[in-house]
Coordinates of C-alpha atoms and ligand atoms in Angstrom, one line a residue:
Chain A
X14 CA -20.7 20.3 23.6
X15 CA -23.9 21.0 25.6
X16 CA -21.5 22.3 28.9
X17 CA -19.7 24.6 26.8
X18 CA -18.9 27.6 28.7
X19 CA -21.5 31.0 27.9
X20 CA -18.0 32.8 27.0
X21 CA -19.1 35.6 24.3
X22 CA -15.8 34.9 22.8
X23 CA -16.1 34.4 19.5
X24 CA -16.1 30.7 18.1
X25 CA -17.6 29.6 21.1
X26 CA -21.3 30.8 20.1
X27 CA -24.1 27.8 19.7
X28 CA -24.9 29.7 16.6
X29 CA -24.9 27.3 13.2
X30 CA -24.3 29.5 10.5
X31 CA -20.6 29.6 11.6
X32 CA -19.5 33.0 10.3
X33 CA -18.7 33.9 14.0
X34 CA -15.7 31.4 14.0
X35 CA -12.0 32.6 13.4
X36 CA -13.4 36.1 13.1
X37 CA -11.8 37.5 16.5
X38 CA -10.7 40.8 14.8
X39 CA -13.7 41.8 14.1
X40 CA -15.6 41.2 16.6
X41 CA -16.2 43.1 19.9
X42 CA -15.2 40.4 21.9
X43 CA -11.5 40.8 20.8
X44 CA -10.4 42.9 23.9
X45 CA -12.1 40.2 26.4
X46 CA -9.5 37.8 24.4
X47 CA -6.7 40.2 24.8
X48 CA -7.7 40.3 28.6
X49 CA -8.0 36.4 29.0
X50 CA -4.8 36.3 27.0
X51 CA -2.8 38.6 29.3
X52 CA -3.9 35.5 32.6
X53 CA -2.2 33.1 30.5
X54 CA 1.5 33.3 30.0
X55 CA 3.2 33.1 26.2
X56 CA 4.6 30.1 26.9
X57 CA 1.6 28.1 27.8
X58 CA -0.2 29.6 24.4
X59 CA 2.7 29.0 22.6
X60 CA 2.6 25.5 23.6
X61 CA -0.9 25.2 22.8
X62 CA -0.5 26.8 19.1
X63 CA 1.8 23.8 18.3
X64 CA -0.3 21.8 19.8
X65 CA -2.6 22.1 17.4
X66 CA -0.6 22.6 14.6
X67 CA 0.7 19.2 14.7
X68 CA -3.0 17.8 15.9
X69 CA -4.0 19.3 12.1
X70 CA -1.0 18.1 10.7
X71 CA -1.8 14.1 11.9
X72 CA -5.3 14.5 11.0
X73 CA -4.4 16.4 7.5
X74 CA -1.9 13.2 6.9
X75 CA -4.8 10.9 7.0
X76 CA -7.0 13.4 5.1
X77 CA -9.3 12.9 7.9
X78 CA -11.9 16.0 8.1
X79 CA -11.3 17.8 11.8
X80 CA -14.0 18.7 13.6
X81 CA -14.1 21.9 16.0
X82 CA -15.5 19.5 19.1
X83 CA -12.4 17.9 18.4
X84 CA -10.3 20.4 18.5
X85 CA -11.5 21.8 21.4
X86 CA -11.5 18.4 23.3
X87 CA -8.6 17.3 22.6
X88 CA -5.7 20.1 22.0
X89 CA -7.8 23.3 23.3
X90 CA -9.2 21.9 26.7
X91 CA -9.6 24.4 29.5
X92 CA -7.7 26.9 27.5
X93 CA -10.9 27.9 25.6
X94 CA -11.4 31.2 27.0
X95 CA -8.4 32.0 23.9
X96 CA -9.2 29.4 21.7
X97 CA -9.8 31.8 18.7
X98 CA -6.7 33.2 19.9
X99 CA -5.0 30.0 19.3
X100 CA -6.5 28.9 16.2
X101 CA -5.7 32.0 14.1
X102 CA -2.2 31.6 14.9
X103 CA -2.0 28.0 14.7
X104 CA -3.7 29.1 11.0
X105 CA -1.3 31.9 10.8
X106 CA 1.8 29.0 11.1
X107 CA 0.4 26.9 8.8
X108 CA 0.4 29.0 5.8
X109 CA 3.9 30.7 6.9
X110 CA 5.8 27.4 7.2
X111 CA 3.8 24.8 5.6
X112 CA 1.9 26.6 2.9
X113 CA -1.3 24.7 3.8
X114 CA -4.7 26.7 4.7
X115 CA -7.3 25.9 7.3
X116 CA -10.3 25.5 5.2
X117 CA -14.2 25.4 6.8
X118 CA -16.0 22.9 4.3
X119 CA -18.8 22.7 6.8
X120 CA -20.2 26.0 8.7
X121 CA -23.0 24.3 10.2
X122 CA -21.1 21.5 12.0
X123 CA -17.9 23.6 12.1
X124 CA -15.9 20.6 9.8
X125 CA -12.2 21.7 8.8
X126 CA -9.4 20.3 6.1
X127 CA -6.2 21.6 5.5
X128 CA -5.5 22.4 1.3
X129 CA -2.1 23.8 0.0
X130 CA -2.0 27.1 -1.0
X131 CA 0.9 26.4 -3.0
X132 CA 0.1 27.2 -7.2
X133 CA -0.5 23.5 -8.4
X134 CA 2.7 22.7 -10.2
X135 CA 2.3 21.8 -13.8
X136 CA 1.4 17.9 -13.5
X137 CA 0.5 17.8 -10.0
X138 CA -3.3 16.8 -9.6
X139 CA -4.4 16.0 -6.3
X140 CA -1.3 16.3 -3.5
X141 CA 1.4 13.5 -4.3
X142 CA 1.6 11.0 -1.8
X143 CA 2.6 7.3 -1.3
X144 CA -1.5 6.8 -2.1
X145 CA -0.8 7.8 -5.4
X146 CA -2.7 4.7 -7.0
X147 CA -5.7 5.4 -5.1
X148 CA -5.7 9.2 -6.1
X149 CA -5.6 7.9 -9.6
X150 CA -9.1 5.6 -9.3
X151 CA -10.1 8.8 -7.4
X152 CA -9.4 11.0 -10.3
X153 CA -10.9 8.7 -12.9
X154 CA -14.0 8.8 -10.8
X155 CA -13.8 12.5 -10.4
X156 CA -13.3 13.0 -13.9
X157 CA -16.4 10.1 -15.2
X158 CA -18.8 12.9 -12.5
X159 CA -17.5 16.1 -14.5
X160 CA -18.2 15.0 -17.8
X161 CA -21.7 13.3 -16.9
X162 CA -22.7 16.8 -15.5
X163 CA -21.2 17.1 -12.3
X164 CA -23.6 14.2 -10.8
X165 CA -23.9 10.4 -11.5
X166 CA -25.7 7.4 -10.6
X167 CA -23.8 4.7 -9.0
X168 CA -24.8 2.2 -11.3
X169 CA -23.7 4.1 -13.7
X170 CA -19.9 4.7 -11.6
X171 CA -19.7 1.5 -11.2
X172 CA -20.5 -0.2 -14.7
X173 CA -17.5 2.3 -15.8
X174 CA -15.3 1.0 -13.3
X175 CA -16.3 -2.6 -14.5
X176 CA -14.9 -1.7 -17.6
X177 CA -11.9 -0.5 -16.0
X178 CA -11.6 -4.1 -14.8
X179 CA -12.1 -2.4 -11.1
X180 CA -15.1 -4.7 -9.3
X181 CA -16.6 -3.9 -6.2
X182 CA -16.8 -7.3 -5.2
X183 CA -13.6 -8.4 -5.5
X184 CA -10.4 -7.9 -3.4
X185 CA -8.3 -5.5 -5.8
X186 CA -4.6 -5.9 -5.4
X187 CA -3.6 -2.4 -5.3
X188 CA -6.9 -0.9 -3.6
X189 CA -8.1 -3.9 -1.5
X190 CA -11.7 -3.4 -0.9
X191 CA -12.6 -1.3 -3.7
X192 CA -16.5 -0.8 -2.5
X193 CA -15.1 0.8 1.1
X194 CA -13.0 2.4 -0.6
X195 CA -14.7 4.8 -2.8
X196 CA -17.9 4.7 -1.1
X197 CA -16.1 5.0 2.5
X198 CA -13.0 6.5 2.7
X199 CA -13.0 8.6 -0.1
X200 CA -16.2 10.2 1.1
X201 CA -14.9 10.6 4.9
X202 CA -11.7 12.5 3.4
X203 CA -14.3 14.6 1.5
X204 CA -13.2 13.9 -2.3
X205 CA -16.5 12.4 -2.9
X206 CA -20.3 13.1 -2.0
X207 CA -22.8 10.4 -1.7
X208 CA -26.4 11.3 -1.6
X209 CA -29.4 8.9 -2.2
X210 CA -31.9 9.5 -4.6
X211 CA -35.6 9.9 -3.0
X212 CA -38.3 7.5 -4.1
X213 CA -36.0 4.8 -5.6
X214 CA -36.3 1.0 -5.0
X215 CA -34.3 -0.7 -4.8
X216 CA -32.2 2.7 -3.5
X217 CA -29.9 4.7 -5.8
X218 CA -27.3 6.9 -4.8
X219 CA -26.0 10.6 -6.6
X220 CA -22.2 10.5 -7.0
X221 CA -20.8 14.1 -6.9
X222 CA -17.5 15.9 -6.0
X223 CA -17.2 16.9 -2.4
X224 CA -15.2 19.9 -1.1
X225 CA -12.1 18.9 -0.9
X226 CA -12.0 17.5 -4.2
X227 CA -13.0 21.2 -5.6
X228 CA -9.8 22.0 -3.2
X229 CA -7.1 20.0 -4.4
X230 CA -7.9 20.0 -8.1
X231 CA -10.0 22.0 -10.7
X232 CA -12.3 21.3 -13.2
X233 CA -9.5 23.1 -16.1
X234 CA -7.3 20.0 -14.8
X235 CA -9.8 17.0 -14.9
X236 CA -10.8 18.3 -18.3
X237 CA -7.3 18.2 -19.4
X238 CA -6.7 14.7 -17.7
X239 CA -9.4 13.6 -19.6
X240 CA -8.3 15.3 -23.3
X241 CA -5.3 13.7 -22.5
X242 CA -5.9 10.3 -22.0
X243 CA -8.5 10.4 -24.9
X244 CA -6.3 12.1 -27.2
X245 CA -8.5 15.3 -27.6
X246 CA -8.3 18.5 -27.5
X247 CA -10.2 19.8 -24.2
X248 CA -12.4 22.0 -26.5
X249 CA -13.9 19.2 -28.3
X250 CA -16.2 19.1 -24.9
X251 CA -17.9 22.3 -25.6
X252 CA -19.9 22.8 -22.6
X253 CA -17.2 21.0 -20.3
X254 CA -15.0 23.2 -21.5
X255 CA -17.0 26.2 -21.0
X256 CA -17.6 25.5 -17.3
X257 CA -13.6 24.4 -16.4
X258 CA -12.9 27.9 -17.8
X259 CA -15.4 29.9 -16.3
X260 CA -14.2 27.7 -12.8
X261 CA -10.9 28.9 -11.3
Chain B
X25 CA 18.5 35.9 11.0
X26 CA 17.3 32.9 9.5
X27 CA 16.6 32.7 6.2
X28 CA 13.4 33.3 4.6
X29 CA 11.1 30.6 3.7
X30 CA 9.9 30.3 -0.4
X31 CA 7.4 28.4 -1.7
X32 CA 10.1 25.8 -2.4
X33 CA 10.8 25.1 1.3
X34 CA 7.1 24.9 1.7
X35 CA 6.6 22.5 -0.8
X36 CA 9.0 20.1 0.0
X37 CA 7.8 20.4 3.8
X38 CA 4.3 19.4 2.4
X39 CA 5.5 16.2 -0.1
X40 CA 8.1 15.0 3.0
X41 CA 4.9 14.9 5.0
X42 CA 2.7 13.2 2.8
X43 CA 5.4 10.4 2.4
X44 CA 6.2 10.2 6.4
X45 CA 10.0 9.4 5.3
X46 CA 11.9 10.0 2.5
X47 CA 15.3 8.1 1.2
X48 CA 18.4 11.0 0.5
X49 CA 18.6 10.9 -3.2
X50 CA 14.1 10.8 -3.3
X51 CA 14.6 14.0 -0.8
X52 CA 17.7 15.6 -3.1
X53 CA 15.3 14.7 -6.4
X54 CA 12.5 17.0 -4.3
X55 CA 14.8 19.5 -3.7
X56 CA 15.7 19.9 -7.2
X57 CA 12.1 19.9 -8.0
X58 CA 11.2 22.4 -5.6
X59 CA 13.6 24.7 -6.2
X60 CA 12.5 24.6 -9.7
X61 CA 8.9 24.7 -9.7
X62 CA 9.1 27.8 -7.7
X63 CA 12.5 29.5 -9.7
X64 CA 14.1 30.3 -6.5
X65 CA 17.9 29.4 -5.9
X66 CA 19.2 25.9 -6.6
X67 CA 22.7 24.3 -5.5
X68 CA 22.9 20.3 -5.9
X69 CA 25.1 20.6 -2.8
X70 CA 23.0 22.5 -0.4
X71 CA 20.0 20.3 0.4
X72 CA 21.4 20.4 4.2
X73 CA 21.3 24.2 4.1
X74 CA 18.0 24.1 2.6
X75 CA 16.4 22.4 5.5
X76 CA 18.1 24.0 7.8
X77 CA 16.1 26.9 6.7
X78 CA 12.9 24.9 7.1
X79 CA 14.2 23.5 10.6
X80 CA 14.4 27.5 12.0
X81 CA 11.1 27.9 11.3
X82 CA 9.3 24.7 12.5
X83 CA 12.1 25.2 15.8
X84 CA 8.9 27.4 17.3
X85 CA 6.6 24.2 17.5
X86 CA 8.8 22.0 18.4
X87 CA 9.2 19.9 15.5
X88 CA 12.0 19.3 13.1
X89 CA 13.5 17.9 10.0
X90 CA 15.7 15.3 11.1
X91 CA 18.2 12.9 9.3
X92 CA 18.8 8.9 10.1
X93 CA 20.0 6.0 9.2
X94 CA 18.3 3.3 7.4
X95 CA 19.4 0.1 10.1
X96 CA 18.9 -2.3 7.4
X97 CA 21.1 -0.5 4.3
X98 CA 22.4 2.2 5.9
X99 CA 21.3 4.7 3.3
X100 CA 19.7 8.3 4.9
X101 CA 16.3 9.1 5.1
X102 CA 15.0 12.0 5.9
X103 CA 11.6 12.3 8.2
X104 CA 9.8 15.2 9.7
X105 CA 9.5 14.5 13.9
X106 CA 7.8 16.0 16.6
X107 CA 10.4 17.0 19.5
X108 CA 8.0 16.8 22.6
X109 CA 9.5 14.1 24.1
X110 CA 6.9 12.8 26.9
X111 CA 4.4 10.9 25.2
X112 CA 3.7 9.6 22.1
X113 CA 2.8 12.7 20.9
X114 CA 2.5 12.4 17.1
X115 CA 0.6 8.9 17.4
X116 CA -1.7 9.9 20.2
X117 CA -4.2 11.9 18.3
X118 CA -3.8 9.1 15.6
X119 CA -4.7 5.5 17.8
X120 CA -6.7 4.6 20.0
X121 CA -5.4 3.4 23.4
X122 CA -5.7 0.3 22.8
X123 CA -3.6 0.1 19.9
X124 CA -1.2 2.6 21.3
X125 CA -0.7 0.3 24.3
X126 CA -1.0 -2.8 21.6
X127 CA 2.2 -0.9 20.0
X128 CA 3.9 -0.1 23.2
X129 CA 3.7 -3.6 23.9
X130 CA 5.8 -4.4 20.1
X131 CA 7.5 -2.2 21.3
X132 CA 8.9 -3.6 24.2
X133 CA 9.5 -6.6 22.5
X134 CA 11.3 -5.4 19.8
X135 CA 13.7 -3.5 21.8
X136 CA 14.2 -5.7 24.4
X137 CA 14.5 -9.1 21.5
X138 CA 18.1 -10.2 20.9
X139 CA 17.8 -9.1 17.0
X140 CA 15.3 -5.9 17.2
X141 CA 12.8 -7.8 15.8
X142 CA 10.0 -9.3 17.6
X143 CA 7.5 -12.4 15.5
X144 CA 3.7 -11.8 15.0
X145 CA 3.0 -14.5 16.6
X146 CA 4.9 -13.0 20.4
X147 CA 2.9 -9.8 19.4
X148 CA -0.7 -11.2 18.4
X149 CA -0.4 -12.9 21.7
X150 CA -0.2 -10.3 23.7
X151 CA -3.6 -8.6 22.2
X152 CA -5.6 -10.2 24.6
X153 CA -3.6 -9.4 27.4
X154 CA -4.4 -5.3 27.0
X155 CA -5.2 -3.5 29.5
X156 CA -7.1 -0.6 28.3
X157 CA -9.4 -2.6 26.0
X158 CA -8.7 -6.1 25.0
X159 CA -8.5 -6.8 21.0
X160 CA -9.4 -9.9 19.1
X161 CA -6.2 -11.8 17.1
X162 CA -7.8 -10.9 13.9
X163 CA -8.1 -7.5 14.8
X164 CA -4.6 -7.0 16.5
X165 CA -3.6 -8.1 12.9
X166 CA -5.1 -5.4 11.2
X167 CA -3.6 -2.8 13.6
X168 CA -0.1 -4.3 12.7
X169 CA -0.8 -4.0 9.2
X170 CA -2.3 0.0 9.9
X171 CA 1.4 0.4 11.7
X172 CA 3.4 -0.7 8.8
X173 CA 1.3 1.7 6.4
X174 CA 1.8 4.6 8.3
X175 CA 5.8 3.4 8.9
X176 CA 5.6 3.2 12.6
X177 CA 7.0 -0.7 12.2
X178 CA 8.4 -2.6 9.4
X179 CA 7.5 -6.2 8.6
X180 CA 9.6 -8.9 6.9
X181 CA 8.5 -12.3 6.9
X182 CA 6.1 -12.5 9.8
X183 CA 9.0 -10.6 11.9
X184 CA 8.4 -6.6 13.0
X185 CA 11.2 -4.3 13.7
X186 CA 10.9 -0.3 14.4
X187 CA 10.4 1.6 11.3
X188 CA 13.6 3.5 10.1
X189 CA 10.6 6.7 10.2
X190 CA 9.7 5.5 14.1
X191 CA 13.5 5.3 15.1
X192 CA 14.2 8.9 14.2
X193 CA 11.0 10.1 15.3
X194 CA 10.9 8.5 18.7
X195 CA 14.9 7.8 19.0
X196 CA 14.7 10.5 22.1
X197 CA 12.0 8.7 23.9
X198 CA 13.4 5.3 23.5
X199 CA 16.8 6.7 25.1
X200 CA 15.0 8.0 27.9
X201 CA 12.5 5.3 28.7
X202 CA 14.6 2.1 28.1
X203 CA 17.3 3.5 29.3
X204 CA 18.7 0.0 30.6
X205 CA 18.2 -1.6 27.6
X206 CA 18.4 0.7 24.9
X207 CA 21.5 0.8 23.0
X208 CA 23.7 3.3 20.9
X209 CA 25.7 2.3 18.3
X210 CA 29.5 2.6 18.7
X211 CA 30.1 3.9 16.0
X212 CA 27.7 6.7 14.5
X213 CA 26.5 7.0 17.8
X214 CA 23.1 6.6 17.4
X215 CA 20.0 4.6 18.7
X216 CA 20.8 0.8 17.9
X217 CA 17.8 -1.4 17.5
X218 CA 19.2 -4.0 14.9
X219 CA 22.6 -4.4 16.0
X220 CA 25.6 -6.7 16.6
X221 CA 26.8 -6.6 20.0
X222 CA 30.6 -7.6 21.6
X223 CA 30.9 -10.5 23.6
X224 CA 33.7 -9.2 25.9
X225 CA 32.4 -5.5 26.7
X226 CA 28.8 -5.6 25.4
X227 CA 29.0 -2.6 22.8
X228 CA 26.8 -2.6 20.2
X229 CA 27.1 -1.6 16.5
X230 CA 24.5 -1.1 13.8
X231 CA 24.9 -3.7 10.7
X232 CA 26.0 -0.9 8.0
X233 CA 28.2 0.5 10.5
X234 CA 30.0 -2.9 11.3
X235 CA 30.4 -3.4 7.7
X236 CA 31.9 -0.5 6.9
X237 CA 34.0 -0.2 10.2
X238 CA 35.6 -3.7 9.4
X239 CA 36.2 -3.5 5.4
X240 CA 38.9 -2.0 6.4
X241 CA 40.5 -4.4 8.9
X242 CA 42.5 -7.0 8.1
X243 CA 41.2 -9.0 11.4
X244 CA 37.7 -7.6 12.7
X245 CA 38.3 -6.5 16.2
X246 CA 35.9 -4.3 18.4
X247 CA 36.7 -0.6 18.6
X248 CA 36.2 -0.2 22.3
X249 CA 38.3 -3.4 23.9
X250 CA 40.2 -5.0 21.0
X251 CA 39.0 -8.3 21.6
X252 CA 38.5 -10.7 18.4
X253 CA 34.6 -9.3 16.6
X254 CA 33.0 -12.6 17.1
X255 CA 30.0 -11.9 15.1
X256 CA 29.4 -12.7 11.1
X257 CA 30.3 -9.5 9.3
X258 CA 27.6 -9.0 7.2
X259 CA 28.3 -9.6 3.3
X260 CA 30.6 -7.1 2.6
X261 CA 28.7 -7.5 -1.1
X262 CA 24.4 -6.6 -0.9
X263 CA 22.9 -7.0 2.3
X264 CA 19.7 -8.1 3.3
X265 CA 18.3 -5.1 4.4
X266 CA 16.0 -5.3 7.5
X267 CA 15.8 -9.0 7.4
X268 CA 15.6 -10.9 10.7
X269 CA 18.8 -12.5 11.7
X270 CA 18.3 -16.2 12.2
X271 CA 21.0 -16.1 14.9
X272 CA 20.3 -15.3 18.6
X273 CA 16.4 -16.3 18.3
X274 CA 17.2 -18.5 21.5
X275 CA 17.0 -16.1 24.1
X276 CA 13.8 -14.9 24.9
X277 CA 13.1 -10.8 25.5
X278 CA 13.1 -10.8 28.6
X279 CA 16.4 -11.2 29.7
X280 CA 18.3 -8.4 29.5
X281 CA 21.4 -9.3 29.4
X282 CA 23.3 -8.2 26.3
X283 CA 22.6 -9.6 22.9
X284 CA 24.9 -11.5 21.8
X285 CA 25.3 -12.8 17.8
Ligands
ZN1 ZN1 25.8 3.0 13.8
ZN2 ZN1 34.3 -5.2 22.9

């Protein structure tokens, strides 16, 4: 990213706080798009919308976080002077046709995921997919982190999953490697956040809900998962139950 | 003009996705559900309208609901695919070259096999051959096993063949760059990877479609020259869907001359 171009178009700034990005409207730099936009013909920006629609669509299927260098490597290229251009309409398409929204979970390093703006249909934790039994050990996990008090220890995750007859050591036959998988893919799709705990030896780590997690399902539903299963009324958790309804 | 989009279009746009491909009466169950999660207007009947609806608005980027045929069953599957038809579009941003060329190479032997199915064993060998970036057996293995998950191939007993996903996704490209070799199937007209071919004129015909084209024959003879069907008619009872033939191994892919049963 160090060659990037000193265009003042907006998105393109070094700046880390990221609040310049997707912004064009509003910004003064919105005729210099319209200008770059008037070189390039409709077609060609056209073609680069869709581009990137379907790029975020690939990555989205994989729940693989996109990053903006990405983006602007590999669909954008040397059509950058109109990249925020492009962008708000690729986002513009995606919640027309698709009903999915361009999220920023990360404004410092400009990190995106796409999260359906549909209303969660009654039932419908977490979007359906054919990884349905891995969304379930993710929203046991996610629900064990809630009713700790939003953070837990990983000895602690784990000895619960023990229980659960899930062992990190062992080759599960619907999850495979059951260690990777929570503490690798389910953090690099941004369900989970792994932090360690300073000062420990041997090292401990802090289990908490990433952003897309907060996304695709709410506190009100992991509460209710959890009622469920225990045969409870969600109020018995008082506090829980305070903070799922004070969360939307 | 075209009809507007509802929530329920959306949201069976976003659940075909997350599945990659979806068998008819899955995708008529969806539309059901759609249309009643979101209390708009529900006919049992109308599924094909209701994507049309979809299909005018992803027309714009190129991409499209399309319908195909299962070669192993014959049952309808819907998949969403990406129209631009010069690369591998939809899997470029997905692989690395290496395993793109790694699946070009499956490809090619799939399509070019007598049976439209190529052996692990032909594909794993070719991993070290790569020309982009040589792989190691073991890990060839895992990218054939990352292909089946994300329905690019389907595996059956150490045997691949094209995913029923892949062959309406990339039916255009195939057409276009094995254009030699490539076949369409007599009688629905389609791509043909599986197939039965004749022995006198060298048409080819999907399995489903040659069972249901003869059941009503009295003598199976080939739609385009009348010459005696020399080929087993698959069980006109279940079928073995996507299961190797264990005829017509002999031949090796190279040879392009037609397939014969
Ligand atoms: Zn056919
Ligand atoms: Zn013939």
């Amino acid at each position: 990213m160090s060659q990037r171009k000193r265009s003042k178009v907006s998105g393109f700034s070094q700046g880390d706080d990221g609040d310049e990005d997707f912004n064009v409207s509003q910004t003064p730099t919105h005729s210099q798009v319209q200008r770059n936009l008037e070189r390039r013909s409709q077609d060609q920006v056209n073609q680069k919308v869709s581009e990137l629609v379907q790029f975020l669509l690939v990555k989205d299927q994989k729940k693989i976080p996109i990053k903006r260098a990405d983006i602007l490597k590999k669909v954008i290229r040397e059509y950058r002077d109109v990249y925020s251009e492009i962008i708000n309409r690729a986002g513009r398409t995606l919640q027309e046709v698709f009903g999915l929204q361009l999220v920023e979970i990360d404004t410092r390093h400009h990190i995106y995921i796409l999260t359906s703006n549909l209303p969660r249909a009654e039932g419908e934790n977490l979007r359906r997919d054919n990884q349905t039994a891995k969304l379930g050990l993710l929203i046991i996990i996610l629900s064990f982190i809630f009713m700790r008090g939003n953070s837990a220890k990983d000895g602690a995750v784990w000895e619960f999953l023990r229980r659960l007859r899930v062992q990190p050591g062992e080759r599960h036959e619907v999850f495979g490697d059951v260690k990777k998988l929570v503490t690798e893919e389910f953090v690099r799709q941004k369900y989970l956040e792994i932090t360690p705990i300073p000062l420990t030896d041997p090292p401990e780590f802090k289990y908490q809900w990433g952003p897309r997690a907060a996304k695709e399902t709410s506190k009100k539903d992991v509460l209710r998962f959890v009622a469920k299963i225990q045969g409870k009324d969600p109020t018995f958790w008082t506090s829980q139950y305070t903070e799922a309804e004070a969360t939307p | 003009m075209a009809a507007q989009m509802t929530d329920a279009h959306r949201r069976f746009l976003q659940v075909l996705m997350s599945h990659g491909i979806m068998e008819g009466s899955e995708a008529r169950k969806l539309h059901r559900r759609c249309c009643e999660i979101h209390k708009v207007y529900y006919a049992h009947d109308k599924l094909d309208d209701f994507i049309s609806t979809i299909n005018s608005h992803l027309q714009p980027l190129f991409m499209q609901i399309r319908k195909g045929m299962s070669e192993g069953d014959g049952r309808a599957h819907y998949a969403l695919v990406n129209l631009a038809e010069t690369e591998i579009t939809k899997m470029a941003s997905d692989y690395t070259e290496n395993e793109l060329e790694l699946f070009r190479k499956a490809m090619d032997l799939i399509i070019l096999s007598e049976n439209g199915f190529a052996s692990s064993t032909e594909i794993l060998n070719l991993a070290d051959q790569l020309k982009t970036k040589k792989m190691k057996k073991k890990e060839a293995e895992q990218v054939l096993k990352v292909f089946v998950e994300d329905k690019w191939l389907s595996e059956r007993n150490g045997e691949y063949t094209l995913h029923t996903r892949c062959i309406i996704e990339m039916e255009q490209y195939i057409l276009s760059n094995y254009q030699d070799v490539a076949r369409k199937c007599n009688i629905c007209h389609s791509l043909a990877i599986q197939s039965q071919v004749c022995e006198s004129c060298g048409i080819a015909m999907h399995l489903p479609c040659v069972r249901k084209y003869f059941r009503a024959q009295t003598e199976p003879r080939c739609p385009q020259c009348n010459d005696f069907w020399s080929c087993d008619i698959p069980g006109t009872s279940r079928m073995d869907s996507q299961s190797p033939s264990k005829t017509g191994r002999a031949e090796k892919s190279f040879i392009l001359s037609p397939r014969r049963c």
